[in-house]
Amino acid sequence: MTNETIYLDHAATTPVRAEVREAMAPYYEDRWGNPSSTHRWGRAARAALEEARERVAAALGAARNEVLFTSGGTEADNLAVLGRWRAGGAGVVCSAIEHRAVLDAARLAARGGANVQILGVDERGVVDLAALDEALHDRPAVVSVMWGNNEVGTLQPVASIAERCRAADVRYHADAVQAFGRVPVRVDEIPVDLVSVSSHKIGGPKGVGALYVRSGVQIEALLWGGGQERDLRPGTQNVAGAVALATAAELADREREAESARQTALRDRLEAGLTAKVAGVSVNGAGAPRLPHVLNLRVPAIDQEMLLAALDLEGIAVSSGSACHSGAVEPSHVLVAMGRVAEGESSLRFSLGRTTTDAEIDRALDVVPRVIARLRERSNGSHAGAH
Ligand SMILES: Cc1ncc(COP(=O)(O)O)c(C=O)c1O
């Protein structure tokens, strides 16, 4: 492995920012109280927690009492879908390209008797609004369609979805785990009812996130215990994590416009270069509005696992975008839903972040086409040898 490693997997997770580490440190050092305690240690922790809630709310355009801290994006998604279904009865509607935290929650609801409808997407990964309109006739408890997709980066028409749901008096949940901090995610501008965010995708630590719940929207808790977070998410709060999420959210919000423009330009350069240099490559999600940091390529005539391993050896960390469960690579449900999966093809997800530089994109443009050409040559050779 070369010393020069390039991390282009920021959709998987991001490095924790120095400012965030600094902001959270006091809550491990001397302000380690339990926010539910009434003594001074508790009061100090409570004050920090509530200030963090205020800051996360501000980044979303929400009110403080509309933000619940969770253990991450997964829990926020579970709570939105299952918690809303348990409070609202009837059905659950979600898109076919949701994160598994939503899809599996919907499956669980189905096992509990919910009428679950999965909305299809077009070849770009954009949800079918006519199918949504149809599904809304059944007055589901919740519609869950993500803000921006983690595998291909496609942005959904959240404003239209929110308006349709509002008109049908149906609650709308958007998983904004990838979108938050990268495109405007404002609940005061878009009438979405529930929004999931996660700290580790925006320069914060893993294991903390939040669910925005619009005032007046009923959800049921999934956990039972000490009554924290208005009884909707009991368990002693992760105060340091909440402070970290608030700090990361504030920084991301402040830098969003400049950083998104910078990453879009880098991503576009990577996209143009790779599609020009590698035969047969096309962009998954092309033609749709996309998150600034994601580039997902369809690469024919190559073995996916070999490609990822070869790039890793060259020091380039990317992902396939497909789920890897207990070692077995299954085709991505997102690409399957988009009709973009075929035998013998790979998908390659590059995702950029704050630390991504021009020089790293140059190196990726040099190394990736070379690695693909080498693997293709080798596999042509082995095919020839077999005959
Ligand atoms: C779109 C989306 N939703 C949910 C999650 C889950 O978030 P977390 O890792 O914080 O549980 C992820 C992370 O991979 C994601 O990309």
Coordinates of C-alpha atoms and ligand atoms in Angstrom, one line a residue:
M1 CA 0.0 0.0 0.0
T2 CA 1.3 3.5 -0.8
N3 CA 1.6 6.1 1.9
E4 CA -0.5 8.4 0.0
T5 CA -4.0 7.4 0.9
I6 CA -7.0 9.2 -0.4
Y7 CA -10.3 8.9 1.4
L8 CA -13.2 9.3 -1.0
D9 CA -15.9 7.6 1.1
H10 CA -17.4 10.6 3.1
A11 CA -20.9 9.3 2.5
A12 CA -19.9 6.3 4.7
T13 CA -18.5 8.5 7.4
T14 CA -16.4 11.7 7.9
P15 CA -13.4 12.5 10.1
V16 CA -14.4 14.2 13.4
R17 CA -13.5 17.9 13.1
A18 CA -11.1 19.4 15.6
E19 CA -13.6 22.1 16.6
V20 CA -16.1 19.3 17.4
R21 CA -13.6 17.3 19.5
E22 CA -12.8 20.5 21.4
A23 CA -16.4 21.3 22.0
M24 CA -17.3 17.9 23.3
A25 CA -14.2 17.3 25.5
P26 CA -15.4 19.2 28.6
Y27 CA -18.4 16.8 28.8
Y28 CA -16.0 14.0 29.4
E29 CA -13.6 15.9 31.6
D30 CA -15.4 17.9 34.2
R31 CA -19.0 18.5 33.1
W32 CA -19.9 14.8 33.1
G33 CA -23.2 15.1 35.1
N34 CA -26.4 13.4 34.3
P35 CA -28.8 15.9 32.7
S36 CA -31.7 14.5 34.8
S37 CA -30.0 15.1 38.1
T38 CA -31.2 18.1 40.0
H39 CA -27.9 19.0 41.6
R40 CA -25.3 21.3 40.1
W41 CA -23.6 18.7 38.0
G42 CA -27.0 17.7 36.5
R43 CA -28.0 21.3 35.9
A44 CA -24.7 22.0 34.1
A45 CA -25.3 19.0 31.8
R46 CA -28.9 19.9 31.3
A47 CA -28.0 23.4 30.3
A48 CA -25.5 22.1 27.7
L49 CA -28.0 19.6 26.4
E50 CA -30.7 22.2 25.9
E51 CA -28.3 24.6 24.3
A52 CA -27.3 21.9 21.9
R53 CA -30.9 21.2 21.1
E54 CA -31.4 24.9 20.4
R55 CA -28.5 25.0 18.0
V56 CA -29.5 21.8 16.1
A57 CA -33.1 23.3 15.9
A58 CA -31.7 26.6 14.6
A59 CA -29.7 24.7 11.8
L60 CA -33.0 23.1 10.7
G61 CA -35.2 26.2 11.1
A62 CA -37.1 24.4 13.9
A63 CA -38.1 25.2 17.4
R64 CA -36.0 23.7 20.3
N65 CA -38.8 21.4 21.6
E66 CA -39.1 19.8 18.1
V67 CA -35.7 18.1 18.3
L68 CA -35.2 14.7 19.9
F69 CA -31.7 13.4 20.3
T70 CA -31.1 9.8 19.2
S71 CA -28.3 7.3 18.8
G72 CA -27.9 8.2 15.1
G73 CA -29.6 8.3 11.8
T74 CA -30.8 4.7 12.0
E75 CA -32.7 5.2 15.3
A76 CA -34.1 8.5 14.0
D77 CA -35.4 6.7 10.9
N78 CA -36.8 3.8 12.9
L79 CA -38.5 6.2 15.3
A80 CA -40.0 8.3 12.5
V81 CA -41.4 5.3 10.6
L82 CA -42.4 2.8 13.3
G83 CA -43.1 5.5 16.0
R84 CA -45.4 7.3 13.6
W85 CA -47.0 4.1 12.4
R86 CA -47.7 3.0 15.9
A87 CA -49.3 6.4 16.7
G88 CA -51.2 6.8 13.5
G89 CA -52.3 3.3 12.4
A90 CA -53.0 2.2 8.8
G91 CA -50.2 2.2 6.4
V92 CA -46.6 3.1 5.7
V93 CA -45.4 4.4 2.3
C94 CA -41.7 4.7 1.4
S95 CA -39.6 4.8 -1.7
A96 CA -37.7 1.8 -3.0
I97 CA -34.4 3.6 -2.6
E98 CA -34.6 4.4 1.1
H99 CA -31.8 3.5 3.5
R100 CA -32.4 0.1 5.2
A101 CA -33.1 1.9 8.4
V102 CA -36.4 3.0 6.8
L103 CA -37.0 0.0 4.6
D104 CA -36.5 -2.5 7.4
A105 CA -38.7 -0.4 9.8
A106 CA -41.4 -0.5 7.1
R107 CA -41.0 -4.3 6.8
L108 CA -41.4 -4.6 10.6
A109 CA -44.6 -2.6 10.4
A110 CA -45.8 -4.9 7.6
R111 CA -45.2 -7.9 9.9
G112 CA -47.3 -6.0 12.5
G113 CA -50.1 -5.7 10.0
A114 CA -49.3 -2.4 8.3
N115 CA -50.3 -1.9 4.7
V116 CA -46.8 -1.0 3.3
Q117 CA -46.5 0.5 -0.2
I118 CA -43.1 0.9 -1.8
L119 CA -42.9 3.7 -4.4
G120 CA -40.8 3.1 -7.5
V121 CA -38.2 5.4 -8.9
D122 CA -37.2 6.2 -12.5
E123 CA -33.8 5.5 -14.0
R124 CA -32.4 8.6 -12.4
G125 CA -33.6 7.5 -9.0
V126 CA -36.3 10.1 -8.6
V127 CA -39.5 8.9 -6.9
D128 CA -42.7 8.4 -8.9
L129 CA -45.0 11.3 -7.8
A130 CA -48.1 9.7 -9.5
A131 CA -47.6 6.6 -7.4
L132 CA -47.3 8.8 -4.3
D133 CA -50.6 10.5 -5.2
E134 CA -52.2 7.1 -5.6
A135 CA -50.8 5.9 -2.2
L136 CA -52.0 9.0 -0.4
H137 CA -55.6 8.0 -1.1
D138 CA -55.2 5.3 1.5
R139 CA -54.3 7.9 4.2
P140 CA -51.1 6.2 5.4
A141 CA -49.7 7.0 8.9
V142 CA -46.5 8.2 7.3
V143 CA -44.8 8.7 4.0
S144 CA -41.0 8.3 4.1
V145 CA -39.0 9.6 1.1
M146 CA -35.4 10.6 1.7
W147 CA -34.0 14.1 1.0
G148 CA -30.9 12.8 -0.8
N149 CA -29.8 9.3 -1.6
N150 CA -26.6 7.9 0.0
E151 CA -25.7 5.6 -2.9
V152 CA -26.3 7.7 -6.0
G153 CA -26.8 11.1 -4.5
T154 CA -30.2 11.8 -6.2
L155 CA -32.2 14.6 -4.5
Q156 CA -35.9 14.0 -4.2
P157 CA -38.5 16.6 -4.9
V158 CA -39.1 17.1 -1.2
A159 CA -41.1 20.3 -1.5
S160 CA -43.6 18.7 -3.9
I161 CA -43.8 15.6 -1.7
A162 CA -44.3 17.6 1.4
E163 CA -47.1 19.7 -0.2
R164 CA -48.9 16.6 -1.5
C165 CA -48.7 15.0 1.9
R166 CA -49.9 18.2 3.6
A167 CA -52.8 18.4 1.2
A168 CA -53.8 14.8 2.0
D169 CA -53.3 15.4 5.7
V170 CA -50.6 12.7 5.8
R171 CA -47.3 13.1 7.8
Y172 CA -44.1 13.2 5.8
H173 CA -40.7 11.9 7.0
A174 CA -37.5 12.8 5.1
D175 CA -34.2 11.0 5.9
A176 CA -31.8 14.0 5.5
V177 CA -28.7 12.1 6.9
Q178 CA -26.8 12.7 3.7
A179 CA -28.5 16.0 2.7
F180 CA -28.1 17.9 6.0
G181 CA -25.2 20.3 5.8
R182 CA -24.9 19.8 2.0
V183 CA -28.1 21.3 0.7
P184 CA -30.6 23.5 2.6
V185 CA -32.7 21.3 4.9
R186 CA -35.1 23.8 6.4
V187 CA -38.4 22.8 8.0
D188 CA -39.5 26.4 8.1
E189 CA -39.4 26.5 4.3
I190 CA -40.6 23.0 3.5
P191 CA -43.6 21.5 5.3
V192 CA -42.0 18.2 6.2
D193 CA -43.1 16.7 9.5
L194 CA -40.2 14.5 10.5
V195 CA -36.5 14.8 9.5
S196 CA -33.6 12.5 10.5
V197 CA -30.0 13.7 10.8
S198 CA -26.8 12.1 11.9
S199 CA -23.6 13.6 13.3
H200 CA -20.9 11.3 11.8
K201 CA -21.8 12.3 8.2
I202 CA -21.0 16.0 8.9
G203 CA -17.8 15.9 10.9
G204 CA -19.2 14.8 14.2
P205 CA -18.8 11.5 16.1
K206 CA -20.7 8.3 15.4
G207 CA -23.6 7.2 17.6
V208 CA -25.5 10.5 17.8
G209 CA -28.2 12.0 15.7
A210 CA -31.6 13.7 15.9
L211 CA -35.1 13.4 14.8
Y212 CA -37.0 16.6 14.1
V213 CA -40.7 16.1 15.0
R214 CA -43.0 19.0 14.0
S215 CA -45.0 20.3 16.9
G216 CA -48.3 18.5 17.1
V217 CA -47.2 15.4 15.2
Q218 CA -47.8 12.3 17.3
I219 CA -45.3 9.5 17.5
E220 CA -44.9 6.6 19.9
A221 CA -41.6 5.7 21.6
L222 CA -39.7 2.6 20.6
L223 CA -37.8 2.4 23.9
W224 CA -39.1 2.4 27.4
G225 CA -37.5 3.8 30.5
G226 CA -36.7 6.9 32.4
G227 CA -38.8 9.5 30.5
Q228 CA -36.1 11.5 28.9
E229 CA -36.7 13.4 25.6
R230 CA -40.3 13.9 26.6
D231 CA -40.7 10.1 27.0
L232 CA -40.2 9.7 23.3
R233 CA -36.6 8.5 23.5
P234 CA -35.9 7.4 27.1
G235 CA -32.3 6.8 28.2
T236 CA -29.7 9.1 29.7
Q237 CA -28.8 11.5 27.0
N238 CA -25.4 11.5 25.3
V239 CA -24.6 15.1 26.3
A240 CA -21.1 15.2 24.7
G241 CA -22.6 13.7 21.5
A242 CA -25.4 16.3 21.5
V243 CA -22.9 19.1 21.9
A244 CA -20.8 17.6 19.1
L245 CA -23.8 17.3 16.8
A246 CA -24.8 20.9 17.5
T247 CA -21.2 22.1 16.8
A248 CA -20.9 20.0 13.6
A249 CA -24.3 21.2 12.4
E250 CA -23.6 24.8 13.0
L251 CA -20.2 24.6 11.2
A252 CA -21.7 22.7 8.3
D253 CA -24.5 25.2 8.0
R254 CA -22.1 28.1 8.0
E255 CA -19.8 26.6 5.4
R256 CA -22.5 24.9 3.3
E257 CA -22.7 27.2 0.4
A258 CA -19.0 27.6 -0.2
E259 CA -18.2 23.9 0.6
S260 CA -21.0 22.6 -1.6
A261 CA -19.9 24.7 -4.5
R262 CA -16.3 23.5 -4.1
Q263 CA -17.2 19.9 -3.8
T264 CA -19.6 20.1 -6.8
A265 CA -16.8 21.4 -8.9
L266 CA -14.4 18.7 -7.7
R267 CA -17.1 16.0 -8.2
D268 CA -17.9 17.3 -11.7
R269 CA -14.2 17.3 -12.7
L270 CA -13.9 13.7 -11.4
E271 CA -17.0 12.7 -13.3
A272 CA -16.0 14.3 -16.5
G273 CA -12.5 12.9 -16.3
L274 CA -13.5 9.3 -15.5
T275 CA -16.3 9.1 -18.0
A276 CA -13.9 10.4 -20.7
K277 CA -11.0 8.0 -19.7
V278 CA -12.8 4.8 -18.9
A279 CA -14.6 3.0 -21.7
G280 CA -18.3 2.2 -21.2
V281 CA -18.7 4.1 -17.9
S282 CA -21.9 6.0 -17.1
V283 CA -23.2 7.9 -14.2
N284 CA -25.9 6.4 -12.0
G285 CA -28.3 9.2 -11.2
A286 CA -27.4 11.2 -14.2
G287 CA -30.0 13.8 -15.3
A288 CA -31.4 14.3 -11.8
P289 CA -30.5 16.9 -9.3
R290 CA -27.8 15.4 -7.0
L291 CA -26.1 15.9 -3.7
P292 CA -22.8 17.8 -4.2
H293 CA -20.5 15.1 -2.7
V294 CA -21.6 11.9 -4.4
L295 CA -20.5 10.3 -7.7
N296 CA -21.7 6.8 -8.5
L297 CA -20.4 5.2 -11.7
R298 CA -21.6 2.2 -13.5
V299 CA -18.5 0.3 -14.7
P300 CA -19.1 -2.5 -17.2
A301 CA -16.8 -5.5 -17.6
I302 CA -15.2 -5.5 -14.2
D303 CA -15.5 -7.5 -11.0
Q304 CA -16.7 -5.2 -8.2
E305 CA -14.8 -6.8 -5.3
M306 CA -11.6 -7.0 -7.3
L307 CA -11.9 -3.4 -8.3
L308 CA -12.5 -2.1 -4.7
A309 CA -9.6 -4.3 -3.4
A310 CA -7.3 -3.1 -6.2
L311 CA -8.1 0.6 -5.5
D312 CA -7.6 0.0 -1.8
L313 CA -4.2 -1.4 -2.5
E314 CA -3.4 1.9 -4.4
G315 CA -4.5 3.8 -1.3
I316 CA -7.9 5.0 -2.7
A317 CA -10.9 4.4 -0.4
V318 CA -14.2 4.3 -2.2
S319 CA -17.2 2.1 -1.9
S320 CA -19.4 0.0 -4.1
G321 CA -22.5 1.7 -2.7
S322 CA -24.0 -1.7 -2.4
A323 CA -24.8 -3.5 0.8
C324 CA -22.3 -5.9 2.1
H325 CA -23.8 -8.2 4.6
S326 CA -21.7 -10.7 6.4
G327 CA -19.1 -10.7 3.6
A328 CA -21.6 -11.3 0.7
V329 CA -22.0 -8.5 -1.8
E330 CA -25.6 -8.3 -2.9
P331 CA -26.7 -6.0 -5.7
S332 CA -27.7 -2.6 -4.4
H333 CA -31.4 -2.3 -3.9
V334 CA -31.1 1.3 -5.0
L335 CA -29.5 0.4 -8.4
V336 CA -32.0 -2.5 -8.8
A337 CA -34.9 -0.1 -8.3
M338 CA -33.4 2.2 -10.9
G339 CA -32.9 -0.7 -13.3
R340 CA -29.2 0.0 -13.4
V341 CA -27.9 -3.5 -12.5
A342 CA -26.5 -6.0 -15.0
E343 CA -24.4 -9.1 -14.7
G344 CA -20.6 -8.5 -14.8
E345 CA -20.9 -4.8 -14.0
S346 CA -19.8 -2.9 -11.0
S347 CA -20.8 0.3 -9.3
L348 CA -18.3 2.6 -7.8
R349 CA -19.3 5.3 -5.3
F350 CA -16.9 8.2 -4.8
S351 CA -18.0 10.6 -2.0
L352 CA -16.2 13.8 -1.3
G353 CA -15.9 15.8 1.8
R354 CA -14.4 18.9 3.5
T355 CA -10.9 17.4 3.5
T356 CA -11.0 16.4 -0.2
T357 CA -8.4 18.4 -2.3
D358 CA -7.7 19.2 -5.9
A359 CA -4.6 17.0 -5.8
E360 CA -6.6 14.0 -4.5
I361 CA -9.0 14.3 -7.4
D362 CA -6.0 14.5 -9.8
R363 CA -4.6 11.3 -8.3
A364 CA -7.9 9.5 -8.5
L365 CA -8.1 10.6 -12.2
D366 CA -4.7 9.1 -12.7
V367 CA -5.1 5.9 -10.7
V368 CA -8.7 4.7 -11.2
P369 CA -8.6 4.5 -15.1
R370 CA -5.2 2.7 -14.8
V371 CA -6.5 0.1 -12.3
I372 CA -9.7 -0.5 -14.3
A373 CA -7.6 -1.0 -17.5
R374 CA -5.3 -3.4 -15.8
L375 CA -8.1 -5.5 -14.3
R376 CA -9.9 -5.6 -17.6
E377 CA -6.7 -6.7 -19.4
R378 CA -6.1 -9.4 -16.9
S379 CA -9.6 -10.7 -17.1
N380 CA -9.5 -10.6 -20.9
G381 CA -6.3 -12.6 -20.7
S382 CA -7.7 -15.2 -18.4
H383 CA -10.8 -15.6 -20.7
A384 CA -8.5 -16.0 -23.7
G385 CA -6.4 -18.6 -21.8
A386 CA -9.5 -20.6 -21.0
H387 CA -10.3 -21.2 -24.6
Ligands
LIG1 C1 -29.3 8.1 4.1 C2 -28.9 7.4 5.4 N1 -29.8 7.2 6.3 C3 -29.5 6.7 7.5 C4 -28.2 6.3 7.8 C5 -27.8 5.7 9.1 O1 -27.2 6.7 9.9 P1 -26.3 6.2 11.2 O2 -25.1 5.6 10.6 O3 -26.1 7.4 12.0 O4 -27.2 5.2 12.0 C6 -27.2 6.5 6.8 C7 -25.8 6.1 7.0 O5 -25.2 5.3 6.3 C8 -27.6 7.1 5.6 O6 -26.7 7.4 4.6

